[in-house]
Short mmCIF file of C-alpha atoms in Angstrom, two decimals:
data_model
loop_
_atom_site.label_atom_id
_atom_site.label_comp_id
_atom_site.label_asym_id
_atom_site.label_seq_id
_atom_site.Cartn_x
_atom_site.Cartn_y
_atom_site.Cartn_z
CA UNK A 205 -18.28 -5.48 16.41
CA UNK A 206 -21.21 -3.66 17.90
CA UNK A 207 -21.87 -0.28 18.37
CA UNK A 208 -21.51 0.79 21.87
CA UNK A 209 -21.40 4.35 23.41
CA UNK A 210 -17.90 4.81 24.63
CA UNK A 211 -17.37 6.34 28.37
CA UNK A 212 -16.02 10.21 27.75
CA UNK A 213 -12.29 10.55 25.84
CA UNK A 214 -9.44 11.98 27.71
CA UNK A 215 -8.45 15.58 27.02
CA UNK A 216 -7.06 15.79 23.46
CA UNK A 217 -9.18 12.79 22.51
CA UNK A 218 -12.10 13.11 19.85
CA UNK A 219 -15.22 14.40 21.65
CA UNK A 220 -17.75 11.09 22.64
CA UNK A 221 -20.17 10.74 19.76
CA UNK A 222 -23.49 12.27 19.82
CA UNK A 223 -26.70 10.13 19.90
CA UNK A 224 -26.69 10.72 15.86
CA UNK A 225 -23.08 9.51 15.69
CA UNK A 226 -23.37 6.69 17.77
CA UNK A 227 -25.76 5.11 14.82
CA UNK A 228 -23.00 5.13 12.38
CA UNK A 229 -20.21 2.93 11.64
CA UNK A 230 -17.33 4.02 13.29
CA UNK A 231 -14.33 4.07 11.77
CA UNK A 232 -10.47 3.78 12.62
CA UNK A 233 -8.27 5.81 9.96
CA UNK A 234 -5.14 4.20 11.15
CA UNK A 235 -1.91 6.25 9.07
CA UNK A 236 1.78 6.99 9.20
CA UNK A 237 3.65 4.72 10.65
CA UNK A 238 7.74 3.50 11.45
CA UNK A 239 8.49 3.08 7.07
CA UNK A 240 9.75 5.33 5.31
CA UNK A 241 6.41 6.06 3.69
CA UNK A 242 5.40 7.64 6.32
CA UNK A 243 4.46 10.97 4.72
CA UNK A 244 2.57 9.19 1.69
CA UNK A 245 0.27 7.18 4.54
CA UNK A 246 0.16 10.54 5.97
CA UNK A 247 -1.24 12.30 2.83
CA UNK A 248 -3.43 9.28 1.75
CA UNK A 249 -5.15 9.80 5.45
CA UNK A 250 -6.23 13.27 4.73
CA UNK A 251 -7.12 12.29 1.42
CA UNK A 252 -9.74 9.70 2.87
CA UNK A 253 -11.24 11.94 5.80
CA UNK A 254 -11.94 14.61 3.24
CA UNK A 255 -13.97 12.28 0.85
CA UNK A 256 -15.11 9.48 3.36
CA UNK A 257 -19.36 9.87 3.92
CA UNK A 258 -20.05 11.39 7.09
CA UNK A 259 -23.63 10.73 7.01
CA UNK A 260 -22.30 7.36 6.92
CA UNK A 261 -19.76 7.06 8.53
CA UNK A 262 -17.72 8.13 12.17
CA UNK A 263 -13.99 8.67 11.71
CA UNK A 264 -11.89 8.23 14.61
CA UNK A 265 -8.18 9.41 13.09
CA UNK A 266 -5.30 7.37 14.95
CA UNK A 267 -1.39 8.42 13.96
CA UNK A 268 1.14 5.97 14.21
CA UNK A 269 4.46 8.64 15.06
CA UNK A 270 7.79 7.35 12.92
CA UNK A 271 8.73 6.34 16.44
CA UNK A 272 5.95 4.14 16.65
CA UNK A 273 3.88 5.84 19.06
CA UNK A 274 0.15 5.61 18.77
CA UNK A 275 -1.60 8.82 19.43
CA UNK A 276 -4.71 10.55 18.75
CA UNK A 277 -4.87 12.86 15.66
CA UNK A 278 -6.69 15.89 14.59
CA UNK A 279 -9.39 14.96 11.76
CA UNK A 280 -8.46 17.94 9.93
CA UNK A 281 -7.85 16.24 6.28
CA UNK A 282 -5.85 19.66 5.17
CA UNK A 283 -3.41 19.68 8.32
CA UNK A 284 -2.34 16.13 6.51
CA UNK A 285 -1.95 16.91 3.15
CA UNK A 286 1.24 17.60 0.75
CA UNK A 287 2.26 21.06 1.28
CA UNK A 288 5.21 22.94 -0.59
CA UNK A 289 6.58 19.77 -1.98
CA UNK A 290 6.28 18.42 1.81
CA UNK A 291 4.84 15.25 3.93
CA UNK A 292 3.23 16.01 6.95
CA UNK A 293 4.53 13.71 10.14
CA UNK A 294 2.50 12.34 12.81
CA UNK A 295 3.75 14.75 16.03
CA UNK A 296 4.70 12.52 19.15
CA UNK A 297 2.21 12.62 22.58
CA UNK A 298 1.45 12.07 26.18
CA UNK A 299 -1.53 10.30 25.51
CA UNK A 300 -1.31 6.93 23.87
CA UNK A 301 -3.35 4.93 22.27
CA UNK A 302 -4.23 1.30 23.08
CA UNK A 303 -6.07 -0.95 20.32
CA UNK A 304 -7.97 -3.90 22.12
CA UNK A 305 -6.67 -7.39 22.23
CA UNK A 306 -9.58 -9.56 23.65
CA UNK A 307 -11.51 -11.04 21.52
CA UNK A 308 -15.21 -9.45 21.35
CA UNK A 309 -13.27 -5.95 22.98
CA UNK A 310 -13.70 -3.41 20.68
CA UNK A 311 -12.91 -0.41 22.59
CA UNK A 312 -9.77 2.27 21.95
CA UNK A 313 -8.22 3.75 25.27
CA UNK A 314 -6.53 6.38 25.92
CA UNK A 315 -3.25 6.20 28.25
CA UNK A 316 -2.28 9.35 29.62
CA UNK A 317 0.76 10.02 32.42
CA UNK A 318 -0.64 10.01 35.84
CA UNK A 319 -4.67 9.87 34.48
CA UNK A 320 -6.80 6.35 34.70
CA UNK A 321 -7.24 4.68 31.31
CA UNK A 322 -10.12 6.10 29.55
CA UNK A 323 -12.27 4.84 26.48
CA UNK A 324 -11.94 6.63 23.53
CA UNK A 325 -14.48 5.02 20.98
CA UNK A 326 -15.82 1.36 19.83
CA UNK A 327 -14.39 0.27 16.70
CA UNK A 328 -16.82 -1.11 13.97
CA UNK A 329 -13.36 -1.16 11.31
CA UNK A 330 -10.07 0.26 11.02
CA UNK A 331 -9.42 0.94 7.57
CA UNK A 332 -5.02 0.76 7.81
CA UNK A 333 -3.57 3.34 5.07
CA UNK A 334 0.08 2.45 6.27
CA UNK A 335 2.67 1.84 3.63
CA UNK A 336 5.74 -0.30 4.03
CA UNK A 337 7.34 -2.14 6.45
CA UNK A 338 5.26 -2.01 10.06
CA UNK A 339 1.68 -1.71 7.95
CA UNK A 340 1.64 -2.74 5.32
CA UNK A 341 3.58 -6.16 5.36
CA UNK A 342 1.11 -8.18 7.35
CA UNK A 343 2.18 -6.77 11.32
CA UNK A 344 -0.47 -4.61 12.07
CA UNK A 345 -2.69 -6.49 9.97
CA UNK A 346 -1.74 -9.83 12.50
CA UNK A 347 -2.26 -7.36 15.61
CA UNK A 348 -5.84 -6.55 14.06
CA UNK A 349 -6.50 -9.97 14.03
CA UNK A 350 -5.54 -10.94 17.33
CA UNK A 351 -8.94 -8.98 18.37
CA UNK A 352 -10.86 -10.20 15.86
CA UNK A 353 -11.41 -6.30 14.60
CA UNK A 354 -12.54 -5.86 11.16
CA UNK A 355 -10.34 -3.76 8.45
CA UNK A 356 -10.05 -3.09 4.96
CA UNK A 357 -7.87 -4.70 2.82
CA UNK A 358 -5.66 -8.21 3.01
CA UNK A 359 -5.08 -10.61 5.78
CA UNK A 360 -1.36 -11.31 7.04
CA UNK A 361 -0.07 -13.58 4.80
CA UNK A 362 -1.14 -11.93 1.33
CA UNK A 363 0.27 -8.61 3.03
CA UNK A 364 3.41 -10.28 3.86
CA UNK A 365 3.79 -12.09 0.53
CA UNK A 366 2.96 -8.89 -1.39
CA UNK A 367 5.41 -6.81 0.54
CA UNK A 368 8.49 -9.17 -0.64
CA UNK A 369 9.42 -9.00 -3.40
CA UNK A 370 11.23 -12.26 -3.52
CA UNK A 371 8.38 -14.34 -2.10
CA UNK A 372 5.54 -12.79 -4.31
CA UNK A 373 7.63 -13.61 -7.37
CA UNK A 374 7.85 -17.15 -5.84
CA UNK A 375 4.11 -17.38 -5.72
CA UNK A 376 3.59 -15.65 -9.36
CA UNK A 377 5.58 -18.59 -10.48
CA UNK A 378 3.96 -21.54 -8.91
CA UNK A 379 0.36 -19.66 -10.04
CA UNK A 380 1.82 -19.90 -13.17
CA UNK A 381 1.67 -16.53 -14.04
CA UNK A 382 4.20 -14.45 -16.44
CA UNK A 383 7.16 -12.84 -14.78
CA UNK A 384 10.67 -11.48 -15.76
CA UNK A 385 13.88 -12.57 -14.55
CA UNK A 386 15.43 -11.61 -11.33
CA UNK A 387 17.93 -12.33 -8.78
CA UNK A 388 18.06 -12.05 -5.31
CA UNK A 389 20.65 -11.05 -3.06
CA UNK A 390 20.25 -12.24 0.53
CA UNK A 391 21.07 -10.56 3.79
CA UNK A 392 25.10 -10.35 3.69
CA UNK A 393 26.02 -12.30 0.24
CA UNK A 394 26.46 -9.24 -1.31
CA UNK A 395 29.34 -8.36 1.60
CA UNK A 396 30.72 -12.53 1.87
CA UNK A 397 29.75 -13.90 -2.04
CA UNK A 398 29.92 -11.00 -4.25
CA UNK A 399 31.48 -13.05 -6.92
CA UNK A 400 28.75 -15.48 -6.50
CA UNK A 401 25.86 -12.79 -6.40
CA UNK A 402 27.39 -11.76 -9.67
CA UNK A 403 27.75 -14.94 -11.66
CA UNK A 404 23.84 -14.71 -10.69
CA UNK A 405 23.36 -11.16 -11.52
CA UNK A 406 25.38 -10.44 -14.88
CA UNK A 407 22.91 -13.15 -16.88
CA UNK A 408 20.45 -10.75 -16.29
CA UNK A 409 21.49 -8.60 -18.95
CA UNK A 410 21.33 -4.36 -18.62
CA UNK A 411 19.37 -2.63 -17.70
CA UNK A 412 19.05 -3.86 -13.98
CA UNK A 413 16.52 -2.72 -11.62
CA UNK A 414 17.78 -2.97 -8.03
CA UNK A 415 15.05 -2.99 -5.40
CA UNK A 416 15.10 -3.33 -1.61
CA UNK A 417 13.03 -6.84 -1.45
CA UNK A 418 10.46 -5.18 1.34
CA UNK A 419 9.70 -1.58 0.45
CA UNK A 420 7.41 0.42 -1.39
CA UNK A 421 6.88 3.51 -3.45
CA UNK A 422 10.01 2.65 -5.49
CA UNK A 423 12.14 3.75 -2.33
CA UNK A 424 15.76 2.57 -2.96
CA UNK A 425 15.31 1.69 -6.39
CA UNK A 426 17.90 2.26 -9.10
CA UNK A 427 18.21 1.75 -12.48
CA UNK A 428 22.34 0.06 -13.22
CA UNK A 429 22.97 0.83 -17.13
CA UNK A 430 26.55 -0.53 -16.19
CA UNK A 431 27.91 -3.23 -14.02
CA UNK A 432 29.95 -0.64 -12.50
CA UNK A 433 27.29 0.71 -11.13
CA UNK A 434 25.80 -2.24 -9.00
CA UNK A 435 27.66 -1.87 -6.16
CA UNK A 436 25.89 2.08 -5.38
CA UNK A 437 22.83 0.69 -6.38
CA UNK A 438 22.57 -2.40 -3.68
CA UNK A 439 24.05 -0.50 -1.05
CA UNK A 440 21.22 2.31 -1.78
CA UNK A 441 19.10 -0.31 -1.71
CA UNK A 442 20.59 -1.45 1.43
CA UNK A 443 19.51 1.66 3.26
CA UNK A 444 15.81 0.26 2.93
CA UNK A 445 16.67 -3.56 3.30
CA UNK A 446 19.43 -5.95 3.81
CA UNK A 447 17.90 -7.98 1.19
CA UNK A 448 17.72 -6.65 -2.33
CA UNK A 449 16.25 -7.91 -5.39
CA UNK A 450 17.54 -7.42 -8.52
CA UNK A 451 15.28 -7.29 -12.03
CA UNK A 452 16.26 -7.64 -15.47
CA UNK A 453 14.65 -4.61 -17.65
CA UNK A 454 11.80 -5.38 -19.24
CA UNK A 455 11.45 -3.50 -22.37
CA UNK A 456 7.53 -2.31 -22.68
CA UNK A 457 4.94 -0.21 -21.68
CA UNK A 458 4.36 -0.01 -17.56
CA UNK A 459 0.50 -0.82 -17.46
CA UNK A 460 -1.19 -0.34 -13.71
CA UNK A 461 -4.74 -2.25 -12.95
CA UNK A 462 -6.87 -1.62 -9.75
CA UNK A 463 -8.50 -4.16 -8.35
CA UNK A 464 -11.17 -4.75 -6.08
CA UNK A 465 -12.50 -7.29 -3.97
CA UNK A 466 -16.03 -9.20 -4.93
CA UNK A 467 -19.02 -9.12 -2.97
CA UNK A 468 -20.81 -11.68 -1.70
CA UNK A 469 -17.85 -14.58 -3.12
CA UNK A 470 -17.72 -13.13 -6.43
CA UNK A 471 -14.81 -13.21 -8.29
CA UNK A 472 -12.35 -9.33 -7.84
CA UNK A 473 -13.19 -6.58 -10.28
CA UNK A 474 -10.27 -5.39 -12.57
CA UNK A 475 -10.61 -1.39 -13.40
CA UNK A 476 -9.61 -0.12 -16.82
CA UNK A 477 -6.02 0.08 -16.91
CA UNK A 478 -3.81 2.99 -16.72
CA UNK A 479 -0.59 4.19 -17.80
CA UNK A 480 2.40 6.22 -16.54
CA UNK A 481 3.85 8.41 -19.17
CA UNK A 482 7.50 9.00 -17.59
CA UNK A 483 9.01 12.74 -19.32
CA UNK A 484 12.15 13.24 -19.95
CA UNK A 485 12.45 15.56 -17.02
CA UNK A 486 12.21 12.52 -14.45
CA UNK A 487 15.98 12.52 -12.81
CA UNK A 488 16.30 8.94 -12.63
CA UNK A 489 14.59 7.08 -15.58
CA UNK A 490 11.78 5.72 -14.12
CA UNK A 491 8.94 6.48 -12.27
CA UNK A 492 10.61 6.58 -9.06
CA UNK A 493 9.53 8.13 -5.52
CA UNK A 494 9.90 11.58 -6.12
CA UNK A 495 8.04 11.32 -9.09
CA UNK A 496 5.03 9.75 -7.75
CA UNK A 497 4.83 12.23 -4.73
CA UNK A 498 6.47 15.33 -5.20
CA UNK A 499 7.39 16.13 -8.81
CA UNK A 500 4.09 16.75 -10.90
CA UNK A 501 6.07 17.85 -13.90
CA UNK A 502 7.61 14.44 -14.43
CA UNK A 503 5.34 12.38 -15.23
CA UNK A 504 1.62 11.99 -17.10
CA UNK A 505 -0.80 9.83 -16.03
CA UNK A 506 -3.12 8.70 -18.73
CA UNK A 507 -6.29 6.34 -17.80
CA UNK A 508 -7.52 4.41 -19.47
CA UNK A 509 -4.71 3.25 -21.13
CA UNK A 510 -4.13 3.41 -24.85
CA UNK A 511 -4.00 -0.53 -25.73
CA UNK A 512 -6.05 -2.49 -27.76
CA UNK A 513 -9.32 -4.00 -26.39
CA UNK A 514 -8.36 -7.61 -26.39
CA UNK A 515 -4.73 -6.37 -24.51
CA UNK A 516 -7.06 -4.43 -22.03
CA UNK A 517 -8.78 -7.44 -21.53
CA UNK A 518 -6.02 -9.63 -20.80
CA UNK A 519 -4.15 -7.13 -18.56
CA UNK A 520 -7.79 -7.31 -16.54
CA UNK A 521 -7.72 -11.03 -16.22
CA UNK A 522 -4.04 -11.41 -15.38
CA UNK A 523 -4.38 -8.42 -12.61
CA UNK A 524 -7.42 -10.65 -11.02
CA UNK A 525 -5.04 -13.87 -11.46
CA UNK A 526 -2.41 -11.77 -9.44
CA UNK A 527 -4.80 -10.81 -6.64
CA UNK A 528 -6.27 -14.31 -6.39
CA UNK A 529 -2.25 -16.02 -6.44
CA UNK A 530 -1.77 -14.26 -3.33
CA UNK A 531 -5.27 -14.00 -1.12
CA UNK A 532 -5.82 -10.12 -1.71
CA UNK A 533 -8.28 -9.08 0.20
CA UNK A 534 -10.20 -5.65 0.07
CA UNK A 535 -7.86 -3.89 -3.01
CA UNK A 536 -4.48 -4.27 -4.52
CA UNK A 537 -2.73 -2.63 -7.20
CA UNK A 538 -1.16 -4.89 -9.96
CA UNK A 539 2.03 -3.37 -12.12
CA UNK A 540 2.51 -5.34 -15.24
CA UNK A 541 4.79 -4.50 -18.69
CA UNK A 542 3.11 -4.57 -22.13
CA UNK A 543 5.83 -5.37 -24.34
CA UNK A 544 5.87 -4.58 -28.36
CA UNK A 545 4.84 -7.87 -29.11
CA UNK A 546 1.05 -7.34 -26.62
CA UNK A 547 2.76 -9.78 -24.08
CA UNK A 548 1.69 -9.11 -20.46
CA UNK A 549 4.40 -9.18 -17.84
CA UNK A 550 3.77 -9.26 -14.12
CA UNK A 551 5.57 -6.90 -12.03
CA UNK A 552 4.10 -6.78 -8.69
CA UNK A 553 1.31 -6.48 -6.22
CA UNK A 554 0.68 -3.68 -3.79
CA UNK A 555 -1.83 -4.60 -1.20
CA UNK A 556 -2.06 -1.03 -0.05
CA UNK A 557 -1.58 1.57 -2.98
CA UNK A 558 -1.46 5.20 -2.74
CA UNK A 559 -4.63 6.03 -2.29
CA UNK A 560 -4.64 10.07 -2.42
CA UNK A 561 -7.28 11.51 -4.69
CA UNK A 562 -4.68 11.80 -7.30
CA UNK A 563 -3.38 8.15 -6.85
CA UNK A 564 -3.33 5.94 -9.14
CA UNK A 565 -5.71 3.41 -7.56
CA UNK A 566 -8.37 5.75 -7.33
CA UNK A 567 -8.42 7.19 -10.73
CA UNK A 568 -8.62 3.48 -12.44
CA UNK A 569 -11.47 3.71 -10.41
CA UNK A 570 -12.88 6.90 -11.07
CA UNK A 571 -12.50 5.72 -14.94
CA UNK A 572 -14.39 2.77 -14.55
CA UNK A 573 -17.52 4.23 -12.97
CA UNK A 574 -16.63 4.31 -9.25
CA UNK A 575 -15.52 8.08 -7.95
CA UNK A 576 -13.25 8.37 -4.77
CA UNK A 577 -15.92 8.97 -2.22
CA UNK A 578 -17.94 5.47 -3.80
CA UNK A 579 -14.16 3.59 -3.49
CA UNK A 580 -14.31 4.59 0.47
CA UNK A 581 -17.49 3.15 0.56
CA UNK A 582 -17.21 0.15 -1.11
CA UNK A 583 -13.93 -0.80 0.69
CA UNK A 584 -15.50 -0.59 4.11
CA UNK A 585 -18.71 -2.21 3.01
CA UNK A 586 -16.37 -5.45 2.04
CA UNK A 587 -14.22 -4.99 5.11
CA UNK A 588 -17.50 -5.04 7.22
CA UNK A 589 -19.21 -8.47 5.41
CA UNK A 590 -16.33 -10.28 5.64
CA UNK A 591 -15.76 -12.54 8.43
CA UNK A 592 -13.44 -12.31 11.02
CA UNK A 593 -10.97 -14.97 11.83
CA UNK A 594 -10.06 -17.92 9.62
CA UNK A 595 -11.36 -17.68 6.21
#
């Protein structure tokens, strides 16, 4: 997309760029969204406007509402942060934004009741920090590519395939890569076949992990230490999804390794890996959503991990493996288990981690070499050389 000077912004719009601005590559900080991640997209956005270049860069902030309203918001990275233990929310409008769907269009607009449709700003990329279902999961990523607009980070179908659980272990397993035993329990079989879902499940051994199939941050998850405990943990799980997936514990060390697109058709670069030390104050075992977001004193994050070099190097070449099995684009986040005998498990893929300062994605990063500012960068310098459309 070009840069063009946009015709003036309604009233509560971000003022029309000066001549100065106008030379930079503008930018799209699409957050929040209809998941229930919205607060962690929400955070992660003022995260990125605070470190993003702005001799480099023009940010133009867009909010999706948890309504699903698009709306202009403030670029004012500490109105978005974590406050008091608290997610900010994207506040509802009267003026709502429009994202282009002509090819070769690459204007925003501004609809406001009773005013004439007015250009907000050209879009060079949108860089989409949503989380979840409605963001994440290959949707907005499909709408993007309706207009042929650039973005940061993977195309529909990797997004889609590394939002389900049961599909991306599909594709692990047909890529041939290591993976633990599951189960998964589809829309209504747990309500019509429990005693089927069962005879699946109870192989499995204890601990379970039971996951909604299509959400992140370890929303719904539960840890079952008894069979009488399965039925709270899928319908938990249920709130999130009506399709659940259900792990077999994996006894081992929870290993994380950023990874990040090559340039130019090289092959992704692995950061050193990381390592979530869980306390014994977490509440529910595991490094689960309030831990990652809200409770500081429960966990320790320690990067780079402490394995041995050869272990480091194969938890590197099995997180690329995992990025490549699906078509990442951009970044992704790869979860594996080291267990006591060095043996490297796949968990999962996130196609969009957290990506707060404190994230985990970013400080593999800032580990290897490459501080959070330098990340920004590099992530819309791929979004911008890649092509658009079929690749």
């Amino acid at each position: 997309m070009s840069h063009r000077t946009p015709e003036p912004a309604s009233a509560g719009a971000s003022p029309a760029p000066t001549p100065d601005a106008a030379a930079k590559t503008r930018v799209v900080i699409l957050f929040g969204g209809r998941s229930g991640e919205h607060g962690i997209s929400v955070a992660t956005a003022g995260g990125v406007m605070s470190a993003i270049d702005r001799s480099k860069y023009e940010v133009v902030p867009i909010g999706i509402t948890p309504n699903g309203q698009w709306v202009v918001a403030a670029d004012e990275p500490e109105r978005w942060a974590i406050t008091d233990g608290k997610a900010a929310e994207v506040p509802a409008s009267a003026a709502e934004v429009v994202l282009p769907l002509t090819v070769g269009d690459a204007a925003l607009r501004v609809l406001e009741p009773g005013r004439v449709p007015s250009a907000l700003a050209d879009v060079d990329v949108v860089f989409p920090l949503l989380h979840g279902p409605y963001g994440e999961d290959g949707t907005v990523q499909g709408l993007l590519e309706l207009a042929d607009a650039r973005y940061v980070g993977s195309g529909v179908l990797a997004s889609a395939v590394g939002m389900d659980k049961h599909f991306m272990k599909m594709v692990f397993a047909g890529q041939g890569l290591p993976i633990g035993p599951y189960a998964v329990i589809k829309p209504g079989d747990w309500e019509r076949r429990r005693d089927v879902v069962l005879q699946t499940v109870e192989p499995l051994g204890l601990p379970l992990f039971v996951k909604p199939a299509r959400a992140g941050s370890s929303l719904g998850v539960s840890r079952v230490d008894s069979l009488d405990d399965l039925d709270a943990a899928v319908e938990e799980a249920h709130r999130h999804d009506p399709k659940v997936i259900v792990e077999a514990g994996i006894a081992g060390r929870e290993i994380e390794c950023a990874v990040l697109g090559g340039r130019g058709g090289e092959r992704p670069r692995a950061s050193l890996p990381g390592e979530i030390l869980v306390t014994d104050e977490t509440k529910n075992g595991f490094y689960d959503y309030e831990a990652k977001y809200f409770d500081e004193a429960a966990v320790e994050l320690s990067c780079p991990a402490d394995l041995p070099d050869h272990v480091i190097k194969e938890v590197q070449e099995i997180a690329v493996r995992t990025f490549e099995a699906v078509g990442a684009e951009g970044l992704a986040r790869v979860d594996v288990f080291v267990t006591p005998e060095d043996r490297v498990v796949v968990n999962e893929i996130n196609t969009m981690p957290g990506f707060t300062p404190f994230s985990m994605y970013p400080r593999m990063w800032d580990a290897s070499g490459l501080s959070y500012p330098e990340l920004i960068d590099e992530l819309i310098q791929l979004a911008l050389e890649r092509p658009t459309g079929l690749r």
